[in-house]
Short mmCIF file of C-alpha atoms and ligand atoms in Angstrom, two decimals:
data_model
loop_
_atom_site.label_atom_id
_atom_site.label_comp_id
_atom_site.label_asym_id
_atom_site.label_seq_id
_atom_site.Cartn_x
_atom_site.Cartn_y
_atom_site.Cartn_z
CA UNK A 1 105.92 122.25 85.25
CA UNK A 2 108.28 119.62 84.86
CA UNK A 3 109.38 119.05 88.63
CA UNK A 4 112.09 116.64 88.05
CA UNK A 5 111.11 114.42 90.70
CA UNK A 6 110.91 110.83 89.56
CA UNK A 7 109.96 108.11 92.61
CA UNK A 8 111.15 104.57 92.98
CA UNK A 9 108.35 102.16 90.60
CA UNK A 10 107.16 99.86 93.17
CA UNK A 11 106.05 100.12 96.65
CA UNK A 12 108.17 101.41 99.63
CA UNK A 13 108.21 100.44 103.15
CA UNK A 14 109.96 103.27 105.42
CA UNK A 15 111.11 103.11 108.66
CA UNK A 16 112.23 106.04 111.25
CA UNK A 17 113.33 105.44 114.70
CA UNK A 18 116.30 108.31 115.25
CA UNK A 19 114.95 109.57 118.43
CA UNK A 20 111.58 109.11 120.07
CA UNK A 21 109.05 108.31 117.62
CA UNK A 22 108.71 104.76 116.61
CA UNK A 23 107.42 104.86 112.78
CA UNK A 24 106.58 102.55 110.06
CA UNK A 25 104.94 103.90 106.81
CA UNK A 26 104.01 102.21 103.16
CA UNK A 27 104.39 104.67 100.10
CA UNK A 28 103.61 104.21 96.67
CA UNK A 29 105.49 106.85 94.36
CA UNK A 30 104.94 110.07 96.32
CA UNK A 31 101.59 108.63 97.69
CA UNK A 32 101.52 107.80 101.61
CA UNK A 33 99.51 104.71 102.10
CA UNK A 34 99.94 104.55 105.57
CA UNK A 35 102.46 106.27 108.25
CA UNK A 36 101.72 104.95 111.83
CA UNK A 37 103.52 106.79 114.60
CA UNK A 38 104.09 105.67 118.22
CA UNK A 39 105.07 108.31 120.17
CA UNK A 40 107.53 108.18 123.47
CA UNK A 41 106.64 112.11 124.77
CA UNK A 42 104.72 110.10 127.55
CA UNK A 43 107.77 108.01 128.85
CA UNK A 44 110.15 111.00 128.64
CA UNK A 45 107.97 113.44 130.10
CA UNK A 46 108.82 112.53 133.22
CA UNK A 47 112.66 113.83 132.49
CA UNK A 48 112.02 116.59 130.59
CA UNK A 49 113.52 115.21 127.15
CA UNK A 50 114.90 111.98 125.59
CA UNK A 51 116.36 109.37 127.60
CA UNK A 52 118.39 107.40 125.22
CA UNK A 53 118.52 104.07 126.54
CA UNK A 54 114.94 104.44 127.47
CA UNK A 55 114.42 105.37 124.07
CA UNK A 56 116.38 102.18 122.41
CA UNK A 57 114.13 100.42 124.82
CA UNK A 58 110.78 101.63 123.47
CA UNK A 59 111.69 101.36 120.19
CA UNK A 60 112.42 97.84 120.79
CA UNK A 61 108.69 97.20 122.01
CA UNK A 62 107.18 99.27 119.56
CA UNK A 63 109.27 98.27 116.15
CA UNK A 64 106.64 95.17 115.50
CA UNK A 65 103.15 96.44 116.56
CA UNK A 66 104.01 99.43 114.53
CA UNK A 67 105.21 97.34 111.37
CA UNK A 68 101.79 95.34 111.52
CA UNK A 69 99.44 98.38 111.50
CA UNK A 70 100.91 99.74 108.68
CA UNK A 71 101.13 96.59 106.90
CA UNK A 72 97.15 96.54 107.70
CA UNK A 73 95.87 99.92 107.15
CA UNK A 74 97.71 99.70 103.73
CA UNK A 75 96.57 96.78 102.62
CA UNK A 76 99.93 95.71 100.84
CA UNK A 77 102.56 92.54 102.12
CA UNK A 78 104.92 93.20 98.52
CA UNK A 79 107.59 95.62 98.58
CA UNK A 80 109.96 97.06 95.77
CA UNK A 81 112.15 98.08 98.67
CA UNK A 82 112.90 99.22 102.13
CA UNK A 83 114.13 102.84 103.27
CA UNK A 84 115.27 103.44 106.67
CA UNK A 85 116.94 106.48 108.58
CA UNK A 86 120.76 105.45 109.37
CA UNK A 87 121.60 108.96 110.58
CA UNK A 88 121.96 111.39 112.35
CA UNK A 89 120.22 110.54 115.86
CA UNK A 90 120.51 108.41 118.46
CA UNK A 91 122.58 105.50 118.05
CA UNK A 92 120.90 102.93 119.96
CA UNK A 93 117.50 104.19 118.36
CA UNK A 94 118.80 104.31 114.55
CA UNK A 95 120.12 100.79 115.41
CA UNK A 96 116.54 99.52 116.43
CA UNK A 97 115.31 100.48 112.99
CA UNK A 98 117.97 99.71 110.50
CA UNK A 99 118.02 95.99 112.33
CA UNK A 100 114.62 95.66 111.46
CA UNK A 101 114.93 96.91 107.91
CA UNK A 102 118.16 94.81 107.29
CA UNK A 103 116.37 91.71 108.43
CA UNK A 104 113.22 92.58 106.37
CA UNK A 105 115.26 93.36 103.35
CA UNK A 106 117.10 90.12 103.70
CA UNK A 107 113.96 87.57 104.44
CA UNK A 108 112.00 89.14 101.14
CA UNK A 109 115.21 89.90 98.99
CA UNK A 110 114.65 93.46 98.27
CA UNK A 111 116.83 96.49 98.18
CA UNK A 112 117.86 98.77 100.98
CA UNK A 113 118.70 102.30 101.32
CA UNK A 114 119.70 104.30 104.02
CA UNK A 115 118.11 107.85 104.61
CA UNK A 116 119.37 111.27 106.20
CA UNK A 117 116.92 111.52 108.21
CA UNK A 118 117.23 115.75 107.63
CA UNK A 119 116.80 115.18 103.75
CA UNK A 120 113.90 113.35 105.17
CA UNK A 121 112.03 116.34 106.55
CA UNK A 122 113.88 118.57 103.61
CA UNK A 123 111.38 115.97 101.10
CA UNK A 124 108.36 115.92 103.49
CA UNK A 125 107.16 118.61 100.77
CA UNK A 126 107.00 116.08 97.83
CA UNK A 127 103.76 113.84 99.73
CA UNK A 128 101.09 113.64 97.81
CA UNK A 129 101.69 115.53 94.71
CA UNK A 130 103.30 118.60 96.79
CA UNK A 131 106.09 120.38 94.42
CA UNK A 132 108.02 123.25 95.30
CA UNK A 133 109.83 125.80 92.56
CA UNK A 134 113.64 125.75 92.31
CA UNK A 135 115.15 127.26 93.81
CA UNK A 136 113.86 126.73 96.72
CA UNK A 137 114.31 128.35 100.22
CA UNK A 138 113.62 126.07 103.23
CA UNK A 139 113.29 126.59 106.60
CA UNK A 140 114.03 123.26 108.37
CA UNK A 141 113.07 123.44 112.09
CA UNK A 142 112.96 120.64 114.57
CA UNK A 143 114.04 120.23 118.16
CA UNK A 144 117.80 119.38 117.17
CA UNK A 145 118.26 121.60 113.95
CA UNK A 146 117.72 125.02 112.60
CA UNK A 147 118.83 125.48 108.85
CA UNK A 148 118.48 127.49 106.19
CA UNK A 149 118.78 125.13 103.49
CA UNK A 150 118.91 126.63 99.43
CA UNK A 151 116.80 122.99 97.50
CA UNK A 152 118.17 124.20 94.43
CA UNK A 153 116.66 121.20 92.66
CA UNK A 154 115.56 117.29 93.47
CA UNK A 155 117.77 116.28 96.28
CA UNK A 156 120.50 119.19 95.92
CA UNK A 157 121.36 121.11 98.82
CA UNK A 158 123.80 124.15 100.14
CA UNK A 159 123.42 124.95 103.73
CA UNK A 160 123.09 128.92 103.76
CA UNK A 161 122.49 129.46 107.75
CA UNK A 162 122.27 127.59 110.98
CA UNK A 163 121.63 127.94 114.82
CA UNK A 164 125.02 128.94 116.28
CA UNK A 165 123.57 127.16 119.89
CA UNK A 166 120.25 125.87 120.30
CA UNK A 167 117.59 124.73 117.89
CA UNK A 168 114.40 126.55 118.04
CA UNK A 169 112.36 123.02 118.61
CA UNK A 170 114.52 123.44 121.79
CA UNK A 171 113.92 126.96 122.51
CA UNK A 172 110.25 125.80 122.39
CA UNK A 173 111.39 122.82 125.10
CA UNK A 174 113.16 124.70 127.46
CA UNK A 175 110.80 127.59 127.76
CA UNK A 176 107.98 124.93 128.57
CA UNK A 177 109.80 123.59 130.84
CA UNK A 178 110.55 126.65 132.92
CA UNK A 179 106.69 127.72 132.65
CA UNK A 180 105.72 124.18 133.89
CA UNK A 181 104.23 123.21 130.71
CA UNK A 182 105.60 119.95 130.13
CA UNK A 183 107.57 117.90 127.36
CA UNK A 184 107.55 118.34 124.40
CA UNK A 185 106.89 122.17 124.50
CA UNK A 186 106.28 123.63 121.88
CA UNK A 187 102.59 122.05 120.75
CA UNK A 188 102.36 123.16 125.35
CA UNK A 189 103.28 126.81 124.31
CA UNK A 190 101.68 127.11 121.56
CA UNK A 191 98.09 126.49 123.33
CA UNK A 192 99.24 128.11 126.08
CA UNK A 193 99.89 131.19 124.05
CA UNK A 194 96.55 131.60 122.59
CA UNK A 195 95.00 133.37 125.76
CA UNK A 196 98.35 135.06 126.19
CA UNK A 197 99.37 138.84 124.91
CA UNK A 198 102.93 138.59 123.08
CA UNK A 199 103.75 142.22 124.11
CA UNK A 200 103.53 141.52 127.45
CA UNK A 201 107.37 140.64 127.94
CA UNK A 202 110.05 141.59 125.68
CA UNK A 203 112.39 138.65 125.19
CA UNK A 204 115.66 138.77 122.87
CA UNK A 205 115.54 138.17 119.22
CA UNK A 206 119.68 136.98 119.54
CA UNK A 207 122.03 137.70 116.64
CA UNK A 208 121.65 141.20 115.16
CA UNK A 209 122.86 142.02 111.96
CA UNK A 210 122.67 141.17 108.63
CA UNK A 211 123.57 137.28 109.04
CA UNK A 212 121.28 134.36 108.10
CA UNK A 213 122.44 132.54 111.45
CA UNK A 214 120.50 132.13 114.64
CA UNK A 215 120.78 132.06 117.92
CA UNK A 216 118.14 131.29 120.55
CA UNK A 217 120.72 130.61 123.74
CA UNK A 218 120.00 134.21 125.09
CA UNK A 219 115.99 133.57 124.69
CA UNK A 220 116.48 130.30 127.13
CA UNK A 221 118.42 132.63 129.95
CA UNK A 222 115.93 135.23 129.49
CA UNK A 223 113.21 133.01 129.97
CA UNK A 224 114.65 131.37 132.97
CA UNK A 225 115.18 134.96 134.47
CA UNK A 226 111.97 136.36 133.87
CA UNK A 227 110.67 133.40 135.47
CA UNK A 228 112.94 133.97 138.69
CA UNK A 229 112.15 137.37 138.93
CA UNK A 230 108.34 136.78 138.15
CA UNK A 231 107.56 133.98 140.68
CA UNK A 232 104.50 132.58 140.80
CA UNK A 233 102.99 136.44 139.22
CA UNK A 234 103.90 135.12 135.99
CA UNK A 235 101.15 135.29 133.44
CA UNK A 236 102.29 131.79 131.85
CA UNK A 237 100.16 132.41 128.63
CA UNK A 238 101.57 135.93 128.49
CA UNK A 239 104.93 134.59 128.58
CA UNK A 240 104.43 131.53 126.14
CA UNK A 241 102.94 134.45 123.69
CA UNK A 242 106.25 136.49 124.41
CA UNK A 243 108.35 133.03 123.71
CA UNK A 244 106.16 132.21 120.37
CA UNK A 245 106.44 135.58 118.93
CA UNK A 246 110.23 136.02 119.79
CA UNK A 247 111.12 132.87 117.80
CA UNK A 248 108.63 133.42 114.79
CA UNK A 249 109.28 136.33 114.39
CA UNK A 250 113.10 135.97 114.03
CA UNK A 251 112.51 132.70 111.76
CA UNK A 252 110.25 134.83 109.74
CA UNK A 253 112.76 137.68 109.50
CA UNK A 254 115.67 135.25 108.61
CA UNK A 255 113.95 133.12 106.13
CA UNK A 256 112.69 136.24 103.89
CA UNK A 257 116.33 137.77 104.01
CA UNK A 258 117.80 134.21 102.66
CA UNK A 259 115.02 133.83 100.52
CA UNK A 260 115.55 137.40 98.86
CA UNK A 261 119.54 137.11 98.61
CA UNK A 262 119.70 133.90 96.70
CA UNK A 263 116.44 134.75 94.98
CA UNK A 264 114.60 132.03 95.77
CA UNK A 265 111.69 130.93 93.23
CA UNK A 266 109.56 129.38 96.48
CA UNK A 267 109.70 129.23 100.46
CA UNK A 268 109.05 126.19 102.31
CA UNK A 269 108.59 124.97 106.00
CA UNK A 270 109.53 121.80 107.27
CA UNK A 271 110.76 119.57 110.95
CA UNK A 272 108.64 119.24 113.73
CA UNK A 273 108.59 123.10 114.68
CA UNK A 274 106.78 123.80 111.32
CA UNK A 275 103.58 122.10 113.00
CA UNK A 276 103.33 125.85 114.53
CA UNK A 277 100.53 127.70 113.67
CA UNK A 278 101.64 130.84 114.42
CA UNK A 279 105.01 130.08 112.19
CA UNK A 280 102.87 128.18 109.42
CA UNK A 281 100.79 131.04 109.11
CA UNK A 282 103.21 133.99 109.21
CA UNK A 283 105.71 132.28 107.36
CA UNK A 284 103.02 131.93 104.82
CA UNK A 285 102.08 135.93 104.94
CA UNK A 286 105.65 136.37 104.05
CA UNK A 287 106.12 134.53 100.72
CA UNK A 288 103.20 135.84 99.65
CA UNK A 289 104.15 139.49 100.11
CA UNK A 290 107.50 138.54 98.41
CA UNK A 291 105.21 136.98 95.44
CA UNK A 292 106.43 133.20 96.45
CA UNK A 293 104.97 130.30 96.61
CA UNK A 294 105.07 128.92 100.11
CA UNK A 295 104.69 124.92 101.07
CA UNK A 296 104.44 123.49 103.94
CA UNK A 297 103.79 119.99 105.04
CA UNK A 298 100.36 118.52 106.78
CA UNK A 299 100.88 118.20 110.45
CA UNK A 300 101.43 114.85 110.66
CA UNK A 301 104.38 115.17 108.10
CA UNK A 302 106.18 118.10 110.23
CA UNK A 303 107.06 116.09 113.50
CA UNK A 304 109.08 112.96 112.72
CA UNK A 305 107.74 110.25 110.65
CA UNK A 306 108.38 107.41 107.85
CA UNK A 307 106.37 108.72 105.60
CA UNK A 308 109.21 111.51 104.71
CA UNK A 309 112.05 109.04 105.02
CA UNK A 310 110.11 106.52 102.36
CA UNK A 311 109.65 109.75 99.88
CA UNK A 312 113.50 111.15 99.73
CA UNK A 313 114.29 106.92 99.95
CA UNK A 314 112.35 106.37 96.95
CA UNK A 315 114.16 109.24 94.87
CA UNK A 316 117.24 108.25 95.49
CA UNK A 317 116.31 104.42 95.18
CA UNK A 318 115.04 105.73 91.96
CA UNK A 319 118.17 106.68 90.43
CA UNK A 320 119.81 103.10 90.98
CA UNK A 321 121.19 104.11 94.78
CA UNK A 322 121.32 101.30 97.22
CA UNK A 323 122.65 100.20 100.51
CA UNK A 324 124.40 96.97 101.23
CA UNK A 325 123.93 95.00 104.68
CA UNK A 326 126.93 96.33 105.93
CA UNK A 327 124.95 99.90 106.46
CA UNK A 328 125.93 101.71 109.33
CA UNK A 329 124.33 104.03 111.80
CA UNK A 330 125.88 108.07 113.17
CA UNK A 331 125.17 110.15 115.39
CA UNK A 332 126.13 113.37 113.30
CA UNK A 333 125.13 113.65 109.60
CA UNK A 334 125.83 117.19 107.48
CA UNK A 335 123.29 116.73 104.34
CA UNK A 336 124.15 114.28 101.43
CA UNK A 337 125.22 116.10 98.51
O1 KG4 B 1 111.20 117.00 113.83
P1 KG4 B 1 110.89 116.62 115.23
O2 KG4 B 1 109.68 115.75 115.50
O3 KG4 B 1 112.10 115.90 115.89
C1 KG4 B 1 113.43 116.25 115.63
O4 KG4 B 1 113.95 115.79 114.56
O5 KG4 B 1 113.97 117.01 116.44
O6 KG4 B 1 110.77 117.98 116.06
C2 KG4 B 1 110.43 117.99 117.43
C3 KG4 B 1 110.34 119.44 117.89
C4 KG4 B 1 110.20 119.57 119.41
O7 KG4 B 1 111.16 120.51 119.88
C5 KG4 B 1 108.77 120.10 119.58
O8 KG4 B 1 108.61 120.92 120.72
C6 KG4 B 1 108.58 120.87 118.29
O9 KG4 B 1 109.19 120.08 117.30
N1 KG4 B 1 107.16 121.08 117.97
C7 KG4 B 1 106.57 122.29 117.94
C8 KG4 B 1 105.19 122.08 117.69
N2 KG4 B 1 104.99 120.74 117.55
C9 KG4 B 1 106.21 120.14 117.71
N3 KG4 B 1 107.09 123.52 118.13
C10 KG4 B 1 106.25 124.57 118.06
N4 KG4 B 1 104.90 124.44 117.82
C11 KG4 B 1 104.34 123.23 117.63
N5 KG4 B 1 103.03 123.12 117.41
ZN1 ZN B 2 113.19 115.28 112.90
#
């Protein structure tokens, strides 16, 4: 099978900063020589999510250390080119990162390109030889997003469905939160859950109906009043079971109708929230049923990272796009088209 993906020619050095991971990776075509990861969940733990001028702050500190041990574990100093994430995010983060990769790009004269960071986890897929069919049906799922995206070839996109109010990463956050579990939830529910029974407490599912939208507002109230009414009873594995199976299931349910009605040739699974087992594994169960191939990420690749930003950088580096130094950083970014 001809996938149509063709990757930038010489070595890629990525870097991702748009919220609270600090990450520098080396790629050569779709192969990930190194993606180092410094992770802020510590320093905003104590808050109960992202702090952005902490976060500009750490990313500051980190940039360098970072840049080093992925110039180390991969061995290489020569680049073809540099990709960073310009958008969306956090502008004081983004800013930390596309300074360093401007100033990099200038002292070695090489190429820049700015990456969408969501077309980032959208070509987390492509690592390592991982190809999907066209078209293909992805569920993107992080703490900030929840999209149905239709890939209906290399680096061509059409939104078909979105969260109407919170993303499911958040969903995840929130209900940790309220059962004391920490920041960021949902790895925290997920263990939790294991012990737990998911039929314990029946929690809403949101929108009804045959739409390919979510909504996971009503889950967050129901959550907080089950705690309140609950008290200290509260089996907190039985409700992080009740929490995990509300929002697979309906991201299971979703996916297969959107995958069905634009007859998709493949499913995938990408964004931090596609680290879930439970979703990984059911979401899986799915395509096959439906007679799809399903692909999802490794772990590491799920939550943010370079890695993905250096793979969609080097396709579209590889069709002659570049940035100049005048690149810019935003908050909000709708997929490239
Ligand atoms: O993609 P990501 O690292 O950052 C954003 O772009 O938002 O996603 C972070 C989200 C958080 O909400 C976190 O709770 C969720 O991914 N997450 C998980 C798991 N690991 C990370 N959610 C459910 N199960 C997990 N194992
Ligand atoms: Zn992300």
């Amino acid at each position: 099978m001809d996938s149509g993906l063709t990757f930038f020619a010489r070595p890629v050095l990525a870097i991702e900063t748009s919220c609270d991971e600090t990450s520098v990776a080396v790629l050569s075509g779709d192969r990930v020589l190194a993606n180092v990861v410094s992770s802020q969940a510590e320093l905003h733990e104590k808050w109960g999510g992202v702090v952005p001028e902490a976060a500009s702050r750490a990313h500051v500190e980190a940039i360098l250390p970072v840049l080093e041990e992925a110039l180390a574990i991969s061995g290489l100093r020569e680049f073809g080119a540099i990709a960073v994430t310009n958008r969306p995010g956090l502008v004081g983060a983004l800013s930390v990162g596309v300074t360093a990769a401007k100033s990099l790009a200038y002292a070695w004269g090489i190429p820049l390109i700015g990456v969408n960071h969501l077309e980032g986890h959208l070509c987390s897929v492509y690592a390592g030889g991982g190809r999907t069919a066209y078209p293909c049906l992805t569920l993107m799922v992080s703490g900030g997003h929840t999209e149905l995206v239709l890939v209906r070839g290399p680096l061509d996109y059409v939104e078909v469905g979105h969260t109407i109010d919170d993303a499911a990463g958040e969903a995840f956050d929130k209900g940790s939160r309220l059962l004391g579990l920490g920041y960021p939830g949902g790895r925290a529910i997920q263990e939790a859950a294991r012990s737990g029974s998911a039929g314990r407490y029946p929690l809403p599912k949101g929108l009804s109906g045959d739409t390919l939208d979510f909504s996971f507002s009503g889950l967050k109230t129901a959550m907080r009043r089950l705690v309140e009414t609950h008290g200290s009873a509260i089996s907190v594995p039985d409700a992080a079971a009740s929490l995990q199976r509300a929002i697979v299931s309906v991201l299971v349910e979703r996916t297969a109708r959107a995958a069905e009605r634009f007859s998709a040739a493949s499913i995938a699974l990408v964004g931090g929230v596609a680290a879930n087992e439970a979703l990984r594994a059911e979401l899986g169960a799915e395509a096959a049923r439906m007679g799809l191939a399903f692909s999802v990420p490794a772990f590491d690749l799920c939550t943010d990272n370079a890695a993905m930003i250096g793979i969609a950088g080097s396709l579209r580096l590889a069709r002659g796009e570049r940035d100049d130094f005048g690149l810019d950083v935003f908050p909000n970014a709708a997929l490239p088209r």
